[in-house]
Every structure is written in structure tokens, then in C-alpha cells.
PDB file of N, CA and C in Angstrom:
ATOM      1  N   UNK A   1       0.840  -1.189   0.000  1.00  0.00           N
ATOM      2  CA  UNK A   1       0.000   0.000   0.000  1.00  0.00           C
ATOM      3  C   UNK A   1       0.881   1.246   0.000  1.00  0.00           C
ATOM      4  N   UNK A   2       0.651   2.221  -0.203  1.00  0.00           N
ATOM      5  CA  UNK A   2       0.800   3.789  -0.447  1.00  0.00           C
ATOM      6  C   UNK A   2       0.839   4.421   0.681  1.00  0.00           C
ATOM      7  N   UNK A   3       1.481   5.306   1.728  1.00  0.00           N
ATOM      8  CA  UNK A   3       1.227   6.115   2.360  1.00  0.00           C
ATOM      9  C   UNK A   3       0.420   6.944   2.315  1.00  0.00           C
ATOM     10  N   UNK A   4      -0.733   7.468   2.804  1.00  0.00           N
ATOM     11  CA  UNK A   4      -2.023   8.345   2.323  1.00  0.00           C
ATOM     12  C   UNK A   4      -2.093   9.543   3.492  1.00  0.00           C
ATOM     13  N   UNK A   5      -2.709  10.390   3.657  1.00  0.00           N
ATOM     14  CA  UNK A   5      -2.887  11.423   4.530  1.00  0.00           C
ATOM     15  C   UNK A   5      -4.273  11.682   4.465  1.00  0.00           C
ATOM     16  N   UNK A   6      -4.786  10.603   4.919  1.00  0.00           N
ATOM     17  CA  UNK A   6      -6.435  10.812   4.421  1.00  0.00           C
ATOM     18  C   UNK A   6      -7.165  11.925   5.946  1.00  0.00           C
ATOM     19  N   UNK A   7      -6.753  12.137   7.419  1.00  0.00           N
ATOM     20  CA  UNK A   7      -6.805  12.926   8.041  1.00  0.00           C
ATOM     21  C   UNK A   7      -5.956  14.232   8.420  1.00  0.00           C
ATOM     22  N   UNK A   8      -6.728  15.388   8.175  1.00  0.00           N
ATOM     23  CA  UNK A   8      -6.282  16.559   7.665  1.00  0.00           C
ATOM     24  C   UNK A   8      -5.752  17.314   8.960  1.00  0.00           C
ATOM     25  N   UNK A   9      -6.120  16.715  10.317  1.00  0.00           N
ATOM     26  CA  UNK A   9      -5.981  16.963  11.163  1.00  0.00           C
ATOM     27  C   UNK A   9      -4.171  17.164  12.034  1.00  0.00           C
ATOM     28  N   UNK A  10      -4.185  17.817  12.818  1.00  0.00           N
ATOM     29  CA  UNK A  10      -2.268  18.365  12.889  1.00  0.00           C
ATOM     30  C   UNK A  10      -2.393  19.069  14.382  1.00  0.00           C
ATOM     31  N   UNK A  11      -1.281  18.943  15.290  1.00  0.00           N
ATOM     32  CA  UNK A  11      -1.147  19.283  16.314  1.00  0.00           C
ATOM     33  C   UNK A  11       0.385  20.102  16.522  1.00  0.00           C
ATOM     34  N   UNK A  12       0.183  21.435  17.493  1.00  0.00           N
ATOM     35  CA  UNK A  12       1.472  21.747  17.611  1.00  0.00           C
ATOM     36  C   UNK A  12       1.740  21.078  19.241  1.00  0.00           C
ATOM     37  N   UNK A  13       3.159  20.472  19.242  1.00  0.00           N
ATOM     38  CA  UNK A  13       3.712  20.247  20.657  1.00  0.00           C
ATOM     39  C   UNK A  13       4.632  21.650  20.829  1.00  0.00           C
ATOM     40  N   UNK A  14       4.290  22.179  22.098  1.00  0.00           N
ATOM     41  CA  UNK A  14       5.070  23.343  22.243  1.00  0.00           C
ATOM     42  C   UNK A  14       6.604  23.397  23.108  1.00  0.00           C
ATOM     43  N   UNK A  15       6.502  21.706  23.493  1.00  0.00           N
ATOM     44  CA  UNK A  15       7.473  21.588  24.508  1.00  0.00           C
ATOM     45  C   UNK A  15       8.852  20.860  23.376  1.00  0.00           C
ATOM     46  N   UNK A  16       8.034  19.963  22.491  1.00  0.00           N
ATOM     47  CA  UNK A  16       9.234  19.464  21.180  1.00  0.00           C
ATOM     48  C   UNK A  16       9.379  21.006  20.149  1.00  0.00           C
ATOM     49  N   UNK A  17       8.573  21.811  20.147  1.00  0.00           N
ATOM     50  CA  UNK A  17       8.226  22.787  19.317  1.00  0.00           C
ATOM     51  C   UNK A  17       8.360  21.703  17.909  1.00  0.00           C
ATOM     52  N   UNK A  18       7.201  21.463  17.708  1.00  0.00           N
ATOM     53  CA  UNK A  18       7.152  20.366  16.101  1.00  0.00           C
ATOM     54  C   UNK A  18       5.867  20.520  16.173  1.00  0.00           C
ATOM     55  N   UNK A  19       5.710  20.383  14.625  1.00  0.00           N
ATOM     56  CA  UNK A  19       3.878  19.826  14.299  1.00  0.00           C
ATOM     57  C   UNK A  19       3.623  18.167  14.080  1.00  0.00           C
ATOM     58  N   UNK A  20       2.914  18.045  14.850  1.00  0.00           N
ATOM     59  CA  UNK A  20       2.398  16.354  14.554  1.00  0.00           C
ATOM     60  C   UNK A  20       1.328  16.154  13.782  1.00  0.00           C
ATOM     61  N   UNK A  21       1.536  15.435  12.468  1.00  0.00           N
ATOM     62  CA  UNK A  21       0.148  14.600  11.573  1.00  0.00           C
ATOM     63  C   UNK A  21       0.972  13.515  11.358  1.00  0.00           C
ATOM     64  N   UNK A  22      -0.261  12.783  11.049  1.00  0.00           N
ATOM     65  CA  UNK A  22      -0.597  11.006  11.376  1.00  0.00           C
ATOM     66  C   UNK A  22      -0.706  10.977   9.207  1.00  0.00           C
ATOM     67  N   UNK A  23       0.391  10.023   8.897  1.00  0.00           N
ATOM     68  CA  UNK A  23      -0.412   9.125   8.020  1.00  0.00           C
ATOM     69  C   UNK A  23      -0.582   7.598   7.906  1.00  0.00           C
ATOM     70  N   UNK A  24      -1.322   7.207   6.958  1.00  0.00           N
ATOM     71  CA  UNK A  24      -1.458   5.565   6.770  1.00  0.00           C
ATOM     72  C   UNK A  24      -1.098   4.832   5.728  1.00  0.00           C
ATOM     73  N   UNK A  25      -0.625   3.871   6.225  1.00  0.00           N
ATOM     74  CA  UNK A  25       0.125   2.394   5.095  1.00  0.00           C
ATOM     75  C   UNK A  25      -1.158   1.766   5.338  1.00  0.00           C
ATOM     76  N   UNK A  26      -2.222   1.599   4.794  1.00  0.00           N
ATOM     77  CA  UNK A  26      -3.009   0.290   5.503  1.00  0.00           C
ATOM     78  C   UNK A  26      -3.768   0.754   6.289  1.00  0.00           C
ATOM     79  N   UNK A  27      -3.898  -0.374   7.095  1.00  0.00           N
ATOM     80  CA  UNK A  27      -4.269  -0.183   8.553  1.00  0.00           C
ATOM     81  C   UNK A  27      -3.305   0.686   9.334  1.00  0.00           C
ATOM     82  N   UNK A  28      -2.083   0.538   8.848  1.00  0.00           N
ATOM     83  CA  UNK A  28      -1.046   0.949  10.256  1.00  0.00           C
ATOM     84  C   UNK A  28      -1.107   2.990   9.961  1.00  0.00           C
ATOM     85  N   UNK A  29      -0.633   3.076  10.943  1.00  0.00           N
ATOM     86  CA  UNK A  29      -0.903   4.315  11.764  1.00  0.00           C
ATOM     87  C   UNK A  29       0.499   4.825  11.599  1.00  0.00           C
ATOM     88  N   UNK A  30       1.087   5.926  10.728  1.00  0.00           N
ATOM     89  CA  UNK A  30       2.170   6.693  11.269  1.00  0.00           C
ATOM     90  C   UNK A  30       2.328   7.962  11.452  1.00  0.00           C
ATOM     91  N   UNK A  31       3.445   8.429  12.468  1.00  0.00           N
ATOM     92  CA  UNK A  31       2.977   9.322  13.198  1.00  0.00           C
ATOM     93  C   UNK A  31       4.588  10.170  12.725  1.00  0.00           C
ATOM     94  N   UNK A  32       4.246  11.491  12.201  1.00  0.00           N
ATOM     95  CA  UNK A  32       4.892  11.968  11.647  1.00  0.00           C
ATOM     96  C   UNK A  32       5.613  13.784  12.522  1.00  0.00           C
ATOM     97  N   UNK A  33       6.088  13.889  12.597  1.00  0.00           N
ATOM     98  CA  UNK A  33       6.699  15.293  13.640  1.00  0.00           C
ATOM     99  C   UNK A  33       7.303  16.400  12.121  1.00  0.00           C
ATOM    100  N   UNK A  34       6.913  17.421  12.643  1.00  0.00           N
ATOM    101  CA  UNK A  34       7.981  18.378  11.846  1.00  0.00           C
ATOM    102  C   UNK A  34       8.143  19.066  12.375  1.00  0.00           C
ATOM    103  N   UNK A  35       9.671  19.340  12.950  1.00  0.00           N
ATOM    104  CA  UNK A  35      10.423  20.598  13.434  1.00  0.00           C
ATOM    105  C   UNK A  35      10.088  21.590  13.052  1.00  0.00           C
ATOM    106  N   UNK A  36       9.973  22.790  13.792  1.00  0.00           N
ATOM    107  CA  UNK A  36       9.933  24.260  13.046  1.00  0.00           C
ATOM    108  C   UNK A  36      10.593  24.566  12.330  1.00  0.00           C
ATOM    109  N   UNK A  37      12.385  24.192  12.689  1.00  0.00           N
ATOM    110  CA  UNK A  37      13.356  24.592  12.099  1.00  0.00           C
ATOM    111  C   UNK A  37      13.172  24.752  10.669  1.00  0.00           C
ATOM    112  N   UNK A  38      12.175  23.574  10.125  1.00  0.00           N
ATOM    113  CA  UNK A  38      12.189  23.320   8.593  1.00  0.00           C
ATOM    114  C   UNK A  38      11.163  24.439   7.956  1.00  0.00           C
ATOM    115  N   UNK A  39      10.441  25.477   8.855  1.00  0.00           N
ATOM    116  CA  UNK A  39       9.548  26.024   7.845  1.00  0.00           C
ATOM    117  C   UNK A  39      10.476  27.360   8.582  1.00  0.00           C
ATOM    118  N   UNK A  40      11.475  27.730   7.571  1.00  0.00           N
ATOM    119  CA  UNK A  40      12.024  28.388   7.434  1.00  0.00           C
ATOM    120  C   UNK A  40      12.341  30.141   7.935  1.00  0.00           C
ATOM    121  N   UNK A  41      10.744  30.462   7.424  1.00  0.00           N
ATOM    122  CA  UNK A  41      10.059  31.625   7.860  1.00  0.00           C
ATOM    123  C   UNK A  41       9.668  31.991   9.243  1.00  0.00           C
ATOM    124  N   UNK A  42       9.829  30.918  10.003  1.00  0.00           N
ATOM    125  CA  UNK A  42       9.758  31.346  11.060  1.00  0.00           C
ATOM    126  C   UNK A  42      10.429  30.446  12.466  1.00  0.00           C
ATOM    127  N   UNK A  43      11.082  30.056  12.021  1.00  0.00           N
ATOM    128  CA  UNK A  43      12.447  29.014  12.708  1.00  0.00           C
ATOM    129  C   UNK A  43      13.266  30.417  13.087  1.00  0.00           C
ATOM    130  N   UNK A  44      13.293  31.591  12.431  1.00  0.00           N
ATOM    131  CA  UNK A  44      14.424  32.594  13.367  1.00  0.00           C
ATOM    132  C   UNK A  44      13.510  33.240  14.518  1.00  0.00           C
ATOM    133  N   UNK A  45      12.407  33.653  14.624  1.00  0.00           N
ATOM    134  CA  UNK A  45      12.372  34.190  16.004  1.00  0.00           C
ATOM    135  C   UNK A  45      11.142  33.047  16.664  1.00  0.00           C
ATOM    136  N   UNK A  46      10.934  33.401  17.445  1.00  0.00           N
ATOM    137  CA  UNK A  46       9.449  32.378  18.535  1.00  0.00           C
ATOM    138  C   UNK A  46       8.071  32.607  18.370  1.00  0.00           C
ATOM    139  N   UNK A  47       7.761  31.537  17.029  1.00  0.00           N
ATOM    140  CA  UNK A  47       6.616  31.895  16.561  1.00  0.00           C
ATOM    141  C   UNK A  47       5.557  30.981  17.820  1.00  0.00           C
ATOM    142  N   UNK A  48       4.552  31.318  17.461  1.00  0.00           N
ATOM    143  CA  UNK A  48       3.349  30.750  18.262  1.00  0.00           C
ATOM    144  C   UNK A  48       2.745  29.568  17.732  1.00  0.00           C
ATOM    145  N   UNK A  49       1.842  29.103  18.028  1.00  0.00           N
ATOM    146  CA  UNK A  49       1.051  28.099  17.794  1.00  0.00           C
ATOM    147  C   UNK A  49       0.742  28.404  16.841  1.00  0.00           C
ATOM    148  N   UNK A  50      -0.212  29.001  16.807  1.00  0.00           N
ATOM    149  CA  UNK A  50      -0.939  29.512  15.301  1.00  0.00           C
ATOM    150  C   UNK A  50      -0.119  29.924  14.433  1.00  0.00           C
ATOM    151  N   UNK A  51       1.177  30.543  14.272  1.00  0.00           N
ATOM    152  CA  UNK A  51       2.077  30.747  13.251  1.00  0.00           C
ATOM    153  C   UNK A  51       2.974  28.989  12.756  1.00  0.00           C
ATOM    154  N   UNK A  52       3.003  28.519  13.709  1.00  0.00           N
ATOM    155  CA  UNK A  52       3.616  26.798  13.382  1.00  0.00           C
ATOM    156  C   UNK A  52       2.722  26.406  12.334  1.00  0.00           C
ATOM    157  N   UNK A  53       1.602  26.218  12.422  1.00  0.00           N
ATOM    158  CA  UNK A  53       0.171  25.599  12.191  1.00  0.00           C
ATOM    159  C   UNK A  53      -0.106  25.909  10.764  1.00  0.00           C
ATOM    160  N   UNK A  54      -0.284  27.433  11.168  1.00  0.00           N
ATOM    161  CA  UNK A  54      -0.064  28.070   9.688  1.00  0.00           C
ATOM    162  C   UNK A  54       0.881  27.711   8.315  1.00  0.00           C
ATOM    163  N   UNK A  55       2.387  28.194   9.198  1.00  0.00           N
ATOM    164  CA  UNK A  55       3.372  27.500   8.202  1.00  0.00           C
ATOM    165  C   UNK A  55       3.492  26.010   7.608  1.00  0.00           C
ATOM    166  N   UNK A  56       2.492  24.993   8.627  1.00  0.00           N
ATOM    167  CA  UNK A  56       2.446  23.727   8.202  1.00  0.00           C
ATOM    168  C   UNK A  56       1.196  23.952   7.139  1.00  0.00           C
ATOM    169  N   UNK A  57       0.462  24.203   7.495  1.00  0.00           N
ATOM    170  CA  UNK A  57      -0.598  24.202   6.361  1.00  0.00           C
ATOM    171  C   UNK A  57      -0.584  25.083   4.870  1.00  0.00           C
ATOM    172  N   UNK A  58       0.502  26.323   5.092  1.00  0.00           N
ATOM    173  CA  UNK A  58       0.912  26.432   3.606  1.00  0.00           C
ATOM    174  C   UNK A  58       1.750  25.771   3.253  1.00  0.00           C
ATOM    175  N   UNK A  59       2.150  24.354   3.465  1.00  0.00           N
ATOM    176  CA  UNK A  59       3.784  23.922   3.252  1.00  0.00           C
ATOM    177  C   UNK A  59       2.934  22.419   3.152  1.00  0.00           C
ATOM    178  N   UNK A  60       1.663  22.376   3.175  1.00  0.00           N
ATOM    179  CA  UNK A  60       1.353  20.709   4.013  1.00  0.00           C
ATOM    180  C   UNK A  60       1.452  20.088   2.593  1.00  0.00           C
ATOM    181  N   UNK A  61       1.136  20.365   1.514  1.00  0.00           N
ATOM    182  CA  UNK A  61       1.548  19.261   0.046  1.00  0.00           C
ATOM    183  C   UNK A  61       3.394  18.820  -0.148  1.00  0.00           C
ATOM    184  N   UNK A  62       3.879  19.641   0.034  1.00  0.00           N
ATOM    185  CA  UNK A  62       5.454  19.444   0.316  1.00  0.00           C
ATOM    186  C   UNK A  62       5.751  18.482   1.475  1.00  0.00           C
ATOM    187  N   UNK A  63       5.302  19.038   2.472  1.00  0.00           N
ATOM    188  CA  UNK A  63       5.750  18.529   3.833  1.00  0.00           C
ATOM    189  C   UNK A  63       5.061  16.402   3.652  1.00  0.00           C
ATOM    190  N   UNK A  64       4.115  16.685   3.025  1.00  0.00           N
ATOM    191  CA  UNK A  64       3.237  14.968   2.790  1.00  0.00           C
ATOM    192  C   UNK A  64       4.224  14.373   1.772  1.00  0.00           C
ATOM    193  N   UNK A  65       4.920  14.975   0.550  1.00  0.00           N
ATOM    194  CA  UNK A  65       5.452  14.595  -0.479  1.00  0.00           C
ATOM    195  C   UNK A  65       7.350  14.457   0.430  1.00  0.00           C
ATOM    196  N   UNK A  66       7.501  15.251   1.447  1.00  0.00           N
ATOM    197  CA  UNK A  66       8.568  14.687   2.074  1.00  0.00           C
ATOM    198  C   UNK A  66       8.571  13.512   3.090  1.00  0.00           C
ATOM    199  N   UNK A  67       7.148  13.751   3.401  1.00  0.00           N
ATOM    200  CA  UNK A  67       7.020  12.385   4.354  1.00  0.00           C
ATOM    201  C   UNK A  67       6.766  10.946   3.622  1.00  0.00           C
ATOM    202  N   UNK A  68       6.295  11.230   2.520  1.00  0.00           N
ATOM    203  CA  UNK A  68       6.697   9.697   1.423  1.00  0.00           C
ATOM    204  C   UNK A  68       7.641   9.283   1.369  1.00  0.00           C
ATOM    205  N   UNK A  69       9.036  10.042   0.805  1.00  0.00           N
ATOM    206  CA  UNK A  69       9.874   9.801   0.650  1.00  0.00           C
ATOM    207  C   UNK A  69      10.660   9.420   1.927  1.00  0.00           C
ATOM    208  N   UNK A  70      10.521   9.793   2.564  1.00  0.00           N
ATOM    209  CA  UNK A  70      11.296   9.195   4.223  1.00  0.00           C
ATOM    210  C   UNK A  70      10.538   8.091   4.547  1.00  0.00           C
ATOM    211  N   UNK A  71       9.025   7.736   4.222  1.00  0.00           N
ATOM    212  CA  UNK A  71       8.584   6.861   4.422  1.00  0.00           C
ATOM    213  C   UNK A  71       9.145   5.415   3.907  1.00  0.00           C
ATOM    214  N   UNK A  72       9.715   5.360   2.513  1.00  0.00           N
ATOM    215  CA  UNK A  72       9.995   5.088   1.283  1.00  0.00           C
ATOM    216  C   UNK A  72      11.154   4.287   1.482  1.00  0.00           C
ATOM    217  N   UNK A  73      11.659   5.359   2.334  1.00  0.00           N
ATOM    218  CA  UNK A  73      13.831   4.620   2.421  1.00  0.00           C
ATOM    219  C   UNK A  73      13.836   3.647   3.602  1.00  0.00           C
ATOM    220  N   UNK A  74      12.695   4.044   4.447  1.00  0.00           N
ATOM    221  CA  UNK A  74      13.180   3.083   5.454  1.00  0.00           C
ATOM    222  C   UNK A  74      11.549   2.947   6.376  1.00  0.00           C
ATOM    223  N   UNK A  75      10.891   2.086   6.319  1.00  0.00           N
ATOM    224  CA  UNK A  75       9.383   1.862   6.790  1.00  0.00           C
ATOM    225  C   UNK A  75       9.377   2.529   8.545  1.00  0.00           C
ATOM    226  N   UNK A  76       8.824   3.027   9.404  1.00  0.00           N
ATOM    227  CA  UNK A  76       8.912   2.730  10.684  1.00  0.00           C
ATOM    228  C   UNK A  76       7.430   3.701  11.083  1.00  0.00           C
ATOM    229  N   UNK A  77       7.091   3.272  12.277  1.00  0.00           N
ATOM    230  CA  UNK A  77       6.443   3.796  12.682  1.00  0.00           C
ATOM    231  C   UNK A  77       6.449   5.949  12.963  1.00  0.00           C
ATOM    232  N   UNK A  78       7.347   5.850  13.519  1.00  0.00           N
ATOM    233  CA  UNK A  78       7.399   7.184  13.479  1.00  0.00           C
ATOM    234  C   UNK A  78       8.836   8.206  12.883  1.00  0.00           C
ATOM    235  N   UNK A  79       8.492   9.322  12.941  1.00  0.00           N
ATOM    236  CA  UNK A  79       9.268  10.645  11.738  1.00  0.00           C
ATOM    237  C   UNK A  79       9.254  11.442  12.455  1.00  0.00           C
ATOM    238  N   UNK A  80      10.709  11.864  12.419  1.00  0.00           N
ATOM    239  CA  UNK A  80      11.153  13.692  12.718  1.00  0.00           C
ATOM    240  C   UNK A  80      11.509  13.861  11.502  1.00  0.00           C
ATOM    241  N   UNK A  81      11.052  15.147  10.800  1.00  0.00           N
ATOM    242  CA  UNK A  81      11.517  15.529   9.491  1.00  0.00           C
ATOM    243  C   UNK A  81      11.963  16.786  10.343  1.00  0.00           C
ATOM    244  N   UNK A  82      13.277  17.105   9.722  1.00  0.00           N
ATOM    245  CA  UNK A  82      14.288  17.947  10.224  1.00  0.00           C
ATOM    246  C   UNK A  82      14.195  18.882   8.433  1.00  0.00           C
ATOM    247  N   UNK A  83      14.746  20.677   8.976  1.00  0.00           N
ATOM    248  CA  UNK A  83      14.681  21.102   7.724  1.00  0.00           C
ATOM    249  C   UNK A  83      16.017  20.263   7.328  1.00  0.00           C
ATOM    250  N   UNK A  84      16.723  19.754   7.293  1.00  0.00           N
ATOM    251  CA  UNK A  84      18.043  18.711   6.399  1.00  0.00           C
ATOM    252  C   UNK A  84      16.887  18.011   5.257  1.00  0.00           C
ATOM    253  N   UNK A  85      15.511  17.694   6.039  1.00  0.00           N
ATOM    254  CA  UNK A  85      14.556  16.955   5.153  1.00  0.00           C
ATOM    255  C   UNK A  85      13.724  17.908   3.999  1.00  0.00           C
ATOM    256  N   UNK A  86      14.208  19.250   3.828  1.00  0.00           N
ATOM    257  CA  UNK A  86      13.663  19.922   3.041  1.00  0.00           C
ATOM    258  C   UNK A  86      14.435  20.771   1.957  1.00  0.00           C
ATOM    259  N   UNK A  87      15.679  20.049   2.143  1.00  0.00           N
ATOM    260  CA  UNK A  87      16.806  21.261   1.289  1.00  0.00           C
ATOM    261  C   UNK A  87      16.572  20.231  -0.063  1.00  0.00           C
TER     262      UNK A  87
END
């Protein structure tokens, strides 16, 4: 099966400072993190919740098309995509 992102749904952790969305192989469940660092625009000063959120959701077709590919090289349950995962 395909990795899919069929829930649109996304969480900021403020203590990892990362956004969390979930995609699926199947049945199975993976659980995906993205550092701030990687959305560029606002990795230099201390954005908020709603600015994380934001930057994930103008970035979220990229950010799904990077989480394939990490999905791709090596199967596992869970992902830190680091900006290294966006150059």
C-alpha cells in the first residue's frame, strides 16, 4: 500500500516545538513530527502556535510529499523531518 494522509488533522507540541500529523500504510498508523526549524520563515524568532500551524498548512503538500519519501527509504512507525529533510 501507499502512504495516504487521508486525516487533515495536525497538532502543535510546544514543549518538542514540532507539528504532529498522522499518516497511513493500511491499517497501520504513522505518526509523523515536523520541526519548526524546517519552515524556514519562522524558525528565526518564537513563533506561536498559530504561526507553526499556519506555516504547516501552507507547506502541508510538500511537507506529505517529504514524508513519502522518508517513508519510502526506510518503513517505521514514526518521523522527525528535520529542515536537512527539506533542502
Amino acid at each position: 500500500m501507499a502512504l495516504t494522509f487521508p486525516n487533515t488533522s495536525r497538532s502543535y507540541d510546544e514543549t518538542a516545538r514540532r507539528v504532529r500529523f498522522l499518516g497511513h500504510d493500511g491499517m497501520f498508523e504513522v505518526k509523523f513530527f515536523v520541526d519548526i526549524g524546517a519552515f524556514s520563515k519562522i524558525a528565526s524568532r518564537a513563533p506561536s502556535e498559530a504561526d507553526c500551524l499556519a506555516a504547516f498548512d501552507a507547506a502541508r503538500s510538500s511537507v506529505q510529499d517529504i514524508a513519502r519519501k522518508a517513508y519510502g527509504r526506510d518503513r517505521r512507525d514514526s518521523y522527525v523531518l528535520t529542515e536537512a529533510h527539506f533542502k
